[in-house]
Coordinates of C-alpha atoms and ligand atoms in Angstrom, one line a residue:
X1 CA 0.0 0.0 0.0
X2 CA 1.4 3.1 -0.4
X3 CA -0.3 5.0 2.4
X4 CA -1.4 2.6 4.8
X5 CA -4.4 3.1 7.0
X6 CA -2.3 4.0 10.0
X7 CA -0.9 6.2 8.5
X8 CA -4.3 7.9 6.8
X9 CA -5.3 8.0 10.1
X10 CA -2.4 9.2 11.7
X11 CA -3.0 12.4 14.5
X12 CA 0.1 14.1 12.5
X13 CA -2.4 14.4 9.5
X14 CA -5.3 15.0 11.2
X15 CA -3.4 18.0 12.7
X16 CA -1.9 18.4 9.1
X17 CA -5.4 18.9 7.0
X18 CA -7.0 21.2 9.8
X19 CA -3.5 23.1 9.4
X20 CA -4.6 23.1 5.6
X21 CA -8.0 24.5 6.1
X22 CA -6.8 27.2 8.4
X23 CA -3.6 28.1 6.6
X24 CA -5.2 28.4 3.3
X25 CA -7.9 30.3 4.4
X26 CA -6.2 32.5 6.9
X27 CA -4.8 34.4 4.2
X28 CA -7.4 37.1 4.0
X29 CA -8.9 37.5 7.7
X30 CA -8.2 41.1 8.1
X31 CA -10.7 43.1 6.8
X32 CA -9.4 44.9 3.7
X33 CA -8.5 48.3 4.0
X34 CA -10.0 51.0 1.7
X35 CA -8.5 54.3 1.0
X36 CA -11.0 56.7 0.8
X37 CA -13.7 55.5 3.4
X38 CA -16.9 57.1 3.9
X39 CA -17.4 57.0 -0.5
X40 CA -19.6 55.2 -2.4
X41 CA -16.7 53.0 -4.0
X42 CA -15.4 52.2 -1.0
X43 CA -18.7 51.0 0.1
X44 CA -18.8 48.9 -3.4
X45 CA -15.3 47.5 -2.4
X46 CA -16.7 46.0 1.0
X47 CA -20.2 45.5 1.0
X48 CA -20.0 43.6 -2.6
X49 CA -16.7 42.9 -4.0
X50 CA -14.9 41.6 -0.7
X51 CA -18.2 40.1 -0.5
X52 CA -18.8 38.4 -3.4
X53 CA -16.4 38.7 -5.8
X54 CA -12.3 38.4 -4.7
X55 CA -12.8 34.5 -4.1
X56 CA -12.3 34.6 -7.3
X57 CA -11.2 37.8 -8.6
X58 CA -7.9 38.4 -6.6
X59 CA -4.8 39.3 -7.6
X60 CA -3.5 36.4 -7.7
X61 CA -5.7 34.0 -9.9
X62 CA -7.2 37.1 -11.9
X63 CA -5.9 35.6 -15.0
X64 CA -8.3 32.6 -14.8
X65 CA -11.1 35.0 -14.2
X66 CA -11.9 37.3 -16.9
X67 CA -8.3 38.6 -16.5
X68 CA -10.1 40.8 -13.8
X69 CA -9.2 41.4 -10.4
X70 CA -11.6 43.4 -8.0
X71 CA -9.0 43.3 -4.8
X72 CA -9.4 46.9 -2.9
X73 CA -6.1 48.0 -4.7
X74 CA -6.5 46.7 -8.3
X75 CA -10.7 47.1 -8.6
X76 CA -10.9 50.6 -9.3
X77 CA -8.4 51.1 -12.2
X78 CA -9.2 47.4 -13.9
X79 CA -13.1 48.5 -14.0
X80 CA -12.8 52.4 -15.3
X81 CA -12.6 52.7 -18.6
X82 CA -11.0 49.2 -19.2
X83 CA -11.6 47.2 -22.2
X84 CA -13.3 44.1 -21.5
X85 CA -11.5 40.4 -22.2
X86 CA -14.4 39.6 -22.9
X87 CA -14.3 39.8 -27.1
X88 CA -18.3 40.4 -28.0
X89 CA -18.4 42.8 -25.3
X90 CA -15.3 44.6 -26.7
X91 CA -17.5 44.7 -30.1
X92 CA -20.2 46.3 -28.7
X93 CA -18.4 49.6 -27.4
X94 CA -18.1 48.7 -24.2
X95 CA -16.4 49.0 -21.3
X96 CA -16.4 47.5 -18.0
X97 CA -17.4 50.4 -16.3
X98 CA -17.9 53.0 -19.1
X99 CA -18.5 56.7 -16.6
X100 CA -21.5 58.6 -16.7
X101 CA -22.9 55.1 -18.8
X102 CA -24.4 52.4 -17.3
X103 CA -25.9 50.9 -20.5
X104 CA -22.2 50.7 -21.6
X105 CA -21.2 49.6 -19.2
X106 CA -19.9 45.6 -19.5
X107 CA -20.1 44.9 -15.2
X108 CA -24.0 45.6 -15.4
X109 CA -24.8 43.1 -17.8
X110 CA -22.5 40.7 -16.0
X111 CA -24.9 41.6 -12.4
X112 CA -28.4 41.6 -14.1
X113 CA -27.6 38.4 -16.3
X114 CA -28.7 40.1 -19.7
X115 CA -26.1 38.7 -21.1
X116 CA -26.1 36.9 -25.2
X117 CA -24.5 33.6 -25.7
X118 CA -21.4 34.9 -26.4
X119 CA -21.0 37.1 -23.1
X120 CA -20.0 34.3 -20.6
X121 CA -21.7 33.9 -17.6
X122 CA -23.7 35.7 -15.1
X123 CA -21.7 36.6 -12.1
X124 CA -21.2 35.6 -9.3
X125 CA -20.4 33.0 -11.2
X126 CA -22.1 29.6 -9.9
X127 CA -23.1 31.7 -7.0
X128 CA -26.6 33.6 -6.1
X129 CA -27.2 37.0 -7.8
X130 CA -26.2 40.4 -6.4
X131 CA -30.0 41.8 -5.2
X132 CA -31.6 44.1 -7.2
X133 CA -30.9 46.9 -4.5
X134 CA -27.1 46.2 -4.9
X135 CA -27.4 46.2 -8.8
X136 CA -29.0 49.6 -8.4
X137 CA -26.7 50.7 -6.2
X138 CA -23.6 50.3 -8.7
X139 CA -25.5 51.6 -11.4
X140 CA -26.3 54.8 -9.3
X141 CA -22.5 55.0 -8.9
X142 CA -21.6 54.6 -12.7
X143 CA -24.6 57.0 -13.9
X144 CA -22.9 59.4 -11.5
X145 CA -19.3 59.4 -13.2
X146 CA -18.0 56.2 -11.4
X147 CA -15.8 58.5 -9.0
X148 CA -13.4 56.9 -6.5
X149 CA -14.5 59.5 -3.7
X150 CA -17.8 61.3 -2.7
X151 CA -21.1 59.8 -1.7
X152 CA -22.9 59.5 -4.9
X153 CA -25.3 56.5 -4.8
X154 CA -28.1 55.5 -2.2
X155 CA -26.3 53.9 0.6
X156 CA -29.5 52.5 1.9
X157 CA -29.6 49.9 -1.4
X158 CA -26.8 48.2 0.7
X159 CA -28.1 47.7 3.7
X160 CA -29.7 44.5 2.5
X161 CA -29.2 42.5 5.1
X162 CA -31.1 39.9 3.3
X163 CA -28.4 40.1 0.6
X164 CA -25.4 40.4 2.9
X165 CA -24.5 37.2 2.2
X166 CA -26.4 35.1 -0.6
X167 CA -28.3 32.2 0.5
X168 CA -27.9 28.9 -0.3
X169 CA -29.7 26.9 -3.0
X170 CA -30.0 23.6 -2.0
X171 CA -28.4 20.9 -4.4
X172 CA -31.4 18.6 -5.5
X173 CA -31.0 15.0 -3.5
X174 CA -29.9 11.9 -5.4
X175 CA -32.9 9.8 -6.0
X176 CA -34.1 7.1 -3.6
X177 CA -31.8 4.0 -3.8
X178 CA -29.2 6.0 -5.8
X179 CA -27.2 7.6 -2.5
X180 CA -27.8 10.3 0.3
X181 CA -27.6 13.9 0.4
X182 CA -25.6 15.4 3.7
X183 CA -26.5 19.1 5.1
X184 CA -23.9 20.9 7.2
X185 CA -26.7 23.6 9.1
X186 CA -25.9 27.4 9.0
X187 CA -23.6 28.0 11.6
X188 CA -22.7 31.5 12.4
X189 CA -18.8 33.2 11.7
X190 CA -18.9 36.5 13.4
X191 CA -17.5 39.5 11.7
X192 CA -13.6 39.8 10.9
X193 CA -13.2 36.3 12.1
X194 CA -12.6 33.1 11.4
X195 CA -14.2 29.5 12.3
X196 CA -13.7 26.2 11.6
X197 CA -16.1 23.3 12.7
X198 CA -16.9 19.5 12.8
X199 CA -20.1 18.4 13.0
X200 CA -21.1 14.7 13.3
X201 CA -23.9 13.0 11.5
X202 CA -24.9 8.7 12.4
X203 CA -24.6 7.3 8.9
X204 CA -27.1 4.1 9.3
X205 CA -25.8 2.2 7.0
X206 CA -27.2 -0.8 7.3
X207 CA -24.1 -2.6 4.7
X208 CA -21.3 -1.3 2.5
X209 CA -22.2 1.4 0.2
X210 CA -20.3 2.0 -3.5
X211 CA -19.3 5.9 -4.0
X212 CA -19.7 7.0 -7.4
X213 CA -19.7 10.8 -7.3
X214 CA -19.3 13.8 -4.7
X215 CA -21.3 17.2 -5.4
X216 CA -20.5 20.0 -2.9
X217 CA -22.3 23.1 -2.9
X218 CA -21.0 25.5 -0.1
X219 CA -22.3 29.2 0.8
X220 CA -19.9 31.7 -0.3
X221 CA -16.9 32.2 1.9
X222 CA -15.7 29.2 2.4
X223 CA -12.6 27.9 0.1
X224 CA -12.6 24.3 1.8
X225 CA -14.8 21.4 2.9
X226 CA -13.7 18.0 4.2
X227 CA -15.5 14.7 4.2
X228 CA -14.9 12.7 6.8
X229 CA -15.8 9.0 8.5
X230 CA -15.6 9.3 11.9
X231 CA -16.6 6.3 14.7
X232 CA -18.7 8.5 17.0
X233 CA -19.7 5.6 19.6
X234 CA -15.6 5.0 19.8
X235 CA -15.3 8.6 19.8
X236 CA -18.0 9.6 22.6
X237 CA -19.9 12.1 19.2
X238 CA -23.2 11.9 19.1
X239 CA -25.2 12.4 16.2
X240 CA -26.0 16.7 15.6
X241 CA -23.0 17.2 17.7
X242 CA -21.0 20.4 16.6
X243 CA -17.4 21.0 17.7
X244 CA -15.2 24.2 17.0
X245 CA -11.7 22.9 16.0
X246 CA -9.2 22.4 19.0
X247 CA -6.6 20.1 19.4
X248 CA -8.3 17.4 20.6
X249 CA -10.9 17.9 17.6
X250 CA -7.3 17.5 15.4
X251 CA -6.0 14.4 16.8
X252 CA -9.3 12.0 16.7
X253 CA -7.8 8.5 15.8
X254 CA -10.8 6.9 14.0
X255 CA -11.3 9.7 11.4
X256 CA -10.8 8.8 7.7
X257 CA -10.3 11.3 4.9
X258 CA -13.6 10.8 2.0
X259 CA -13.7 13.7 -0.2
X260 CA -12.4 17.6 0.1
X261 CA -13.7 20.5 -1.9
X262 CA -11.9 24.0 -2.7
X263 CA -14.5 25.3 -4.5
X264 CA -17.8 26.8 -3.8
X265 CA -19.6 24.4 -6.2
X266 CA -17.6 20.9 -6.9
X267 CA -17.9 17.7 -8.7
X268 CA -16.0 14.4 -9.0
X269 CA -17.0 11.4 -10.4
X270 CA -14.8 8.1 -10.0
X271 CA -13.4 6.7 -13.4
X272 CA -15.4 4.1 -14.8
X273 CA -16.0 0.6 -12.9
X274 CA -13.8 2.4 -9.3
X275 CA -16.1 2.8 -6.7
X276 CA -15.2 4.1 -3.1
X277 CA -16.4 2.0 -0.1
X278 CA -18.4 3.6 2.9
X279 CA -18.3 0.9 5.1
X280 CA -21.2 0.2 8.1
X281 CA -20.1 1.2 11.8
X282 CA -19.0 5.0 11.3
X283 CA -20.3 8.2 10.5
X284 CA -19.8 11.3 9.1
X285 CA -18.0 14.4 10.2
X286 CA -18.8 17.1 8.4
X287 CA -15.8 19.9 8.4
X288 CA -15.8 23.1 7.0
X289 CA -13.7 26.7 7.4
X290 CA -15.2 29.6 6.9
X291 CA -13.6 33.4 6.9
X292 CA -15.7 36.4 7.1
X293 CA -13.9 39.2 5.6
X294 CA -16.9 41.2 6.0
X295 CA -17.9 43.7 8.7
X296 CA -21.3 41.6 9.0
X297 CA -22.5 38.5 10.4
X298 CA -22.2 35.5 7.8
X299 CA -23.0 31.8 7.8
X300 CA -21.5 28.8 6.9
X301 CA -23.4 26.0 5.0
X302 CA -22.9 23.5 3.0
X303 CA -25.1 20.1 1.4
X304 CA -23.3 17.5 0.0
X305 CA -24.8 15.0 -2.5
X306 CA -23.2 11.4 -2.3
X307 CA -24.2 9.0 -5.1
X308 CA -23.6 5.4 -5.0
X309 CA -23.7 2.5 -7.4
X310 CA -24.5 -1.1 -6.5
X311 CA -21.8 -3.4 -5.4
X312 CA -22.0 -5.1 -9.3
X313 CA -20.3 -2.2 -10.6
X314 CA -17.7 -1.9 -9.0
X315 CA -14.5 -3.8 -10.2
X316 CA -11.5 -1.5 -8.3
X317 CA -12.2 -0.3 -4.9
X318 CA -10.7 3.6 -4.3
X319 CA -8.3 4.2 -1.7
X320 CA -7.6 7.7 -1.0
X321 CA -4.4 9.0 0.2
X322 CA -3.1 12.6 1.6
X323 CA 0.3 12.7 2.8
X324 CA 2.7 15.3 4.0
X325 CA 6.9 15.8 3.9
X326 CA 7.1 17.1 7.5
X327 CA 11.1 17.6 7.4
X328 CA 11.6 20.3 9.8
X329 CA 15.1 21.3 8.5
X330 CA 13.9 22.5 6.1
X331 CA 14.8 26.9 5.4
X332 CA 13.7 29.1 3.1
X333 CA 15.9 31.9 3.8
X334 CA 15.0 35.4 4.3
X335 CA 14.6 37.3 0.8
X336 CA 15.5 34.1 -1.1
X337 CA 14.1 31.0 -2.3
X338 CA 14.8 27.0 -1.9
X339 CA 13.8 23.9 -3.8
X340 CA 12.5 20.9 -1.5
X341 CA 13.2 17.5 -3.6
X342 CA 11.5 14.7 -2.1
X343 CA 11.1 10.9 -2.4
X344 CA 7.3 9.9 -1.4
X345 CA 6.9 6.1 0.0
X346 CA 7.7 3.4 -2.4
X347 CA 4.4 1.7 -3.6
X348 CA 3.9 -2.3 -2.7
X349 CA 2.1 -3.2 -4.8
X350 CA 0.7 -3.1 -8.5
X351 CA -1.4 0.4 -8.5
X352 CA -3.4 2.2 -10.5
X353 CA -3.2 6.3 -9.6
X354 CA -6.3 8.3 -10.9
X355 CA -6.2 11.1 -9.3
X356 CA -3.9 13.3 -8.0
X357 CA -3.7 17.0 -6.4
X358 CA -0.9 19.1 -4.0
X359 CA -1.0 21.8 -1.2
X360 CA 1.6 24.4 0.1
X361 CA 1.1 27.7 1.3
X362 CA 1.3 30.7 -0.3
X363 CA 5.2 31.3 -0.8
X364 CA 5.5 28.2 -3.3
X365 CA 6.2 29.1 -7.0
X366 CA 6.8 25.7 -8.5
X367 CA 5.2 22.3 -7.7
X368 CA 6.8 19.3 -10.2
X369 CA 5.4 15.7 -9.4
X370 CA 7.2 13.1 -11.2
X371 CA 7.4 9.1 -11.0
X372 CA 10.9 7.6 -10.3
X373 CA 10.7 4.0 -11.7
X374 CA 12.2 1.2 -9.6
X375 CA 16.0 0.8 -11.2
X376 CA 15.5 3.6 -13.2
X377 CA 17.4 6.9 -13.2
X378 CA 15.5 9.2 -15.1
X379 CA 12.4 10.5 -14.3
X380 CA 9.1 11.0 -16.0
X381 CA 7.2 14.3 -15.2
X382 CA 3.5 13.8 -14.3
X383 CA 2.5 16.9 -12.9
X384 CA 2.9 20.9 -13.1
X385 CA 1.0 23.5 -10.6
X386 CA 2.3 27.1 -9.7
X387 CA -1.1 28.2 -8.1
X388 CA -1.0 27.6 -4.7
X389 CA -4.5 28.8 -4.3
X390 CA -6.3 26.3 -6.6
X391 CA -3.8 24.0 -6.8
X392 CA -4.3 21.6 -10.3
X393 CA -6.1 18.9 -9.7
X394 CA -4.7 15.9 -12.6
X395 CA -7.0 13.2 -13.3
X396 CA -4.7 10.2 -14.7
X397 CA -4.4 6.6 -15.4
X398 CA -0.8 6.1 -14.4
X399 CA 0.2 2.4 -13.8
X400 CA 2.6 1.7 -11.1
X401 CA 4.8 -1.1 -10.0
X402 CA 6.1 -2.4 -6.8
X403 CA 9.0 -0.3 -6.0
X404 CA 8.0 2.5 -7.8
X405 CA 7.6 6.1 -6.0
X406 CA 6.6 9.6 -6.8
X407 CA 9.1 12.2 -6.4
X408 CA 8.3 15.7 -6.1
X409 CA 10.7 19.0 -6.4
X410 CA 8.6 22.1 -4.6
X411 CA 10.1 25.6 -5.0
X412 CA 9.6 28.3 -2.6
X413 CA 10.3 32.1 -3.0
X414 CA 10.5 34.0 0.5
X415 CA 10.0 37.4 0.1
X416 CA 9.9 38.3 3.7
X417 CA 12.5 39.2 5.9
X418 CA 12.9 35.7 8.0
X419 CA 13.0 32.4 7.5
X420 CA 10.1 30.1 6.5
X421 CA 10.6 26.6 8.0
X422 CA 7.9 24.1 7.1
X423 CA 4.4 24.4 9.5
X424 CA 1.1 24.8 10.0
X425 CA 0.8 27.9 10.2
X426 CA 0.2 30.4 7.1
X427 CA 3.5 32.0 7.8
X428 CA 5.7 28.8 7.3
X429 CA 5.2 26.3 4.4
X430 CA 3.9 22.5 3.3
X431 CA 5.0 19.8 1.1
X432 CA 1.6 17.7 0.1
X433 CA 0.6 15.1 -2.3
X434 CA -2.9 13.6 -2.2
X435 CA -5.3 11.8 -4.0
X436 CA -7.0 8.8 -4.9
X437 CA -5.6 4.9 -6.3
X438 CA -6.8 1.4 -6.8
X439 CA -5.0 -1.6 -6.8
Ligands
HEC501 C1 -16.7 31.7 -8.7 C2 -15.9 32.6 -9.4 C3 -16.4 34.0 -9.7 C4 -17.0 34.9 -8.8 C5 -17.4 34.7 -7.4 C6 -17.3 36.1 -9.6 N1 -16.8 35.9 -10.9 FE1 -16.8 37.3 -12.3 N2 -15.9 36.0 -13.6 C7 -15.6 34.7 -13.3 C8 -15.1 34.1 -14.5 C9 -14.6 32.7 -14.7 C10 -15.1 35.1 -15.5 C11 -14.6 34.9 -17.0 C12 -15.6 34.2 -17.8 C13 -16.9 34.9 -18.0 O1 -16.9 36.1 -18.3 O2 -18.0 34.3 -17.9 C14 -15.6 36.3 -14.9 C15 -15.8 37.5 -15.6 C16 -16.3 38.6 -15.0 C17 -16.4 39.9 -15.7 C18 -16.0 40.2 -17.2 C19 -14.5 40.4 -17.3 C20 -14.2 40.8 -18.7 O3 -13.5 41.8 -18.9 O4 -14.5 40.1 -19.7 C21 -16.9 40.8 -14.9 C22 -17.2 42.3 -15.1 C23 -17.1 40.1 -13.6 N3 -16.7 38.8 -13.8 C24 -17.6 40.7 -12.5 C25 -17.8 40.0 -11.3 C26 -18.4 40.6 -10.1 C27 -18.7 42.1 -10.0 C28 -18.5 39.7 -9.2 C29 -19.0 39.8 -7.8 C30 -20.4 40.4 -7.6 C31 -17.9 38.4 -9.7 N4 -17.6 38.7 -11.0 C32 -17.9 37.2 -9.1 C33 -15.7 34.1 -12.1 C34 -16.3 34.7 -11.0

């Protein structure tokens, strides 16, 4: 095997994905700061783009988004005057935000969803719309001459608290006999804060079931959600129990990794004839991490739609796998960078990887997966990701043999002015590969 169960199930990773969760996310807990407070943009910087928008259009992943970022110190200039990417758009004469126009203006017809085939999508993308207040709001601002300061649109349209944060539309449940659908209740994340909780759900299953596909559908805010099996009779959890993270939380022996999302809306479906087993005597705990930029209240919530197959179609049983190179020696120095090459554990036996993802923190620039062949030298190169963010996620049909390992070379760039060791923290770094196999 080439993570075996105790190791899966090891405190070390336990403390290791809730490090994930909090070190991803942790990233943008202070509420952004806006230069000219007290002016209409401003008030479109926090109450809607911080809100709804930077999960996606940041400064960082921009170019995957319209080539559009809406952080508080790139919104202002990328909207005013700018030429849309978008190409019909551009043919029409307009411009994201064109001033003094709001029927010019590109950002409008991406809010109200007026939008021809050729337009792209309405945004928030996969999420719920802005409210019609807010829409009005921004096109108050624009009819006004867009203008960075000055209080030129109806403040009360924002104060929506209806529309603070969008709510959730639940994901339609699997049909009877076909799976289950999981709900993780609202729970409240206070403003300018962070939370992370468990909570535990009996699963009743009566015999093994066969996993065929995950949906995830999370309320916006959240960047991760964890699946896990958890044995809540061994673990003194009873069912509707909800936990804030702790240590204790972290180092639960009988909990199992299932299925993580990074996305508000995520899907995966196992290749043909693989099915992943859900075995009778342990439940679910259901783990999500939520940060409230925001200077208003905001709820976590996610359902979860789990589709099985019967045991007939199955021919390769999943094994999932998320493991971590905890070498503490490891520097990147102050103002420099460093490249962490690294043999994973040699596979056992014959296996069949299918799916395979990474995770470091923010200072990584270069993350090369590759397979080192028993008695081979060279290596073959099986995966590329720079975006630490949204890591790639490579769906593959790589055979491997006994003997054989992966072998990964990470590059960090340290643009601070001490050293980052490897951690939990968001300050220091991680080495991770994970993902799924049959053999
Ligand atoms: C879940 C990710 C996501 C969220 C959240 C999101 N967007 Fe987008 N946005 C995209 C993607 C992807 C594109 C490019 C494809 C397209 O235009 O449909 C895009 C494109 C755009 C464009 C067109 C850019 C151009 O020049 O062509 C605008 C304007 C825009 N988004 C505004 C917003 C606003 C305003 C919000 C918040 C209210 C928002 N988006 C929220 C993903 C997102």
């Amino acid at each position: 095997m080439f993570i075996p169960q105790s190791i899966l199930r090891s405190s070390s990773l336990i403390v290791l994905i809730g490090a994930l969760l909090l070190s991803a996310c942790s990233k943008s807990v202070e509420p952004p700061s806006v230069g000219s407070t007290g002016s209409s943009f401003a008030l479109l910087q926090t109450k809607v783009f911080d809100v709804s928008c930077t999960q996606c259009h940041n400064d960082i992943s921009k170019n995957i988004y319209g080539n559009l970022s809406l952080s508080d110190t790139a919104a202002y200039k990328m909207l005013i005057g700018a030429p849309p990417t978008n190409a019909e758009a551009t043919k029409l004469g307009m411009q994201r935000v064109t001033v003094g126009h709001p029927e010019k203006s590109f950002i409008l017809f991406k809010l109200s969803g007026e939008l021809d085939s050729l337009m792209g999508d309405a945004m928030p993308q996969h999420g719920q719309s802005l409210s019609p207040n807010k829409i009005e709001f921004i096109r108050q601002w624009i009819a006004a001459g867009a203008p960075k300061d000055g209080m030129v649109a109806d403040t009360a349209l924002l104060n929506d608290a209806s529309s603070a944060q969008a709510a959730l539309v639940p994901l339609t449940p699997p049909p009877a006999g076909q799976g289950f659908q999981l709900h993780l209740a609202p729970f409240p994340i206070s403003p300018a804060s962070e939370r992370e909780i468990f909570s535990y759900k009996d699963a009743n299953l009566s015999q093994v079931q066969w996993v065929k596909s995950f949906d995830i559908r999370m309320r916006q805010g959240s960047h991760h959600f964890i699946l896990w099996t958890l044995d809540g009779a061994q673990e003194g959890v009873n069912d509707g129990d909800v936990r804030d993270r702790s240590d204790n939380e972290m180092n639960r022996q009988t909990r199992s990794y299932v299925f993580g999302a990074q996305t508000q809306d995520a899907h995966y479906t196992f290749p043909d004839g693989v099915g992943l087993p859900l075995s009778p005597g342990k439940g679910f705990d259901l783990n999500s991490h939520y940060v409230n930029t925001t200077n208003e209240p905001y709820y976590g919530e996610a359902y979860i739609n789990v589709v099985t197959v019967p045991e007939t179609a199955v021919q390769h049983i999943a094994t999932p796998f998320l493991q971590g190179d905890f070498y503490s020696g490891f520097v990147i120095p102050a103002h420099g960078s460093n490249t962490r090459k690294f043999y994973w554990p040699a596979f056992t036996d014959t296996t069949h990887l299918f799916l395979l993802s990474t995770h470091t923190h923010a200072r990584m620039t270069n993350f090369n997966v590759y397979v080192a062949r028993k008695g081979v030298t060279t290596k073959e190169l099986i995966y590329h990701n720079a975006d630490w963010h949204e890591p790639a996620t490579l769906q593959l049909d790589l055979l491997l043999m006994p003997g054989d390992r992966l072998y990964s070379e990470t590059s960090y760039t340290n643009d601070t002015d001490h050293d980052i060791h490897f951690g939990y923290t968001s300050q220091d770094e991680m080495n991770v590969v994970l993902g799924y196999f049959w053999q």
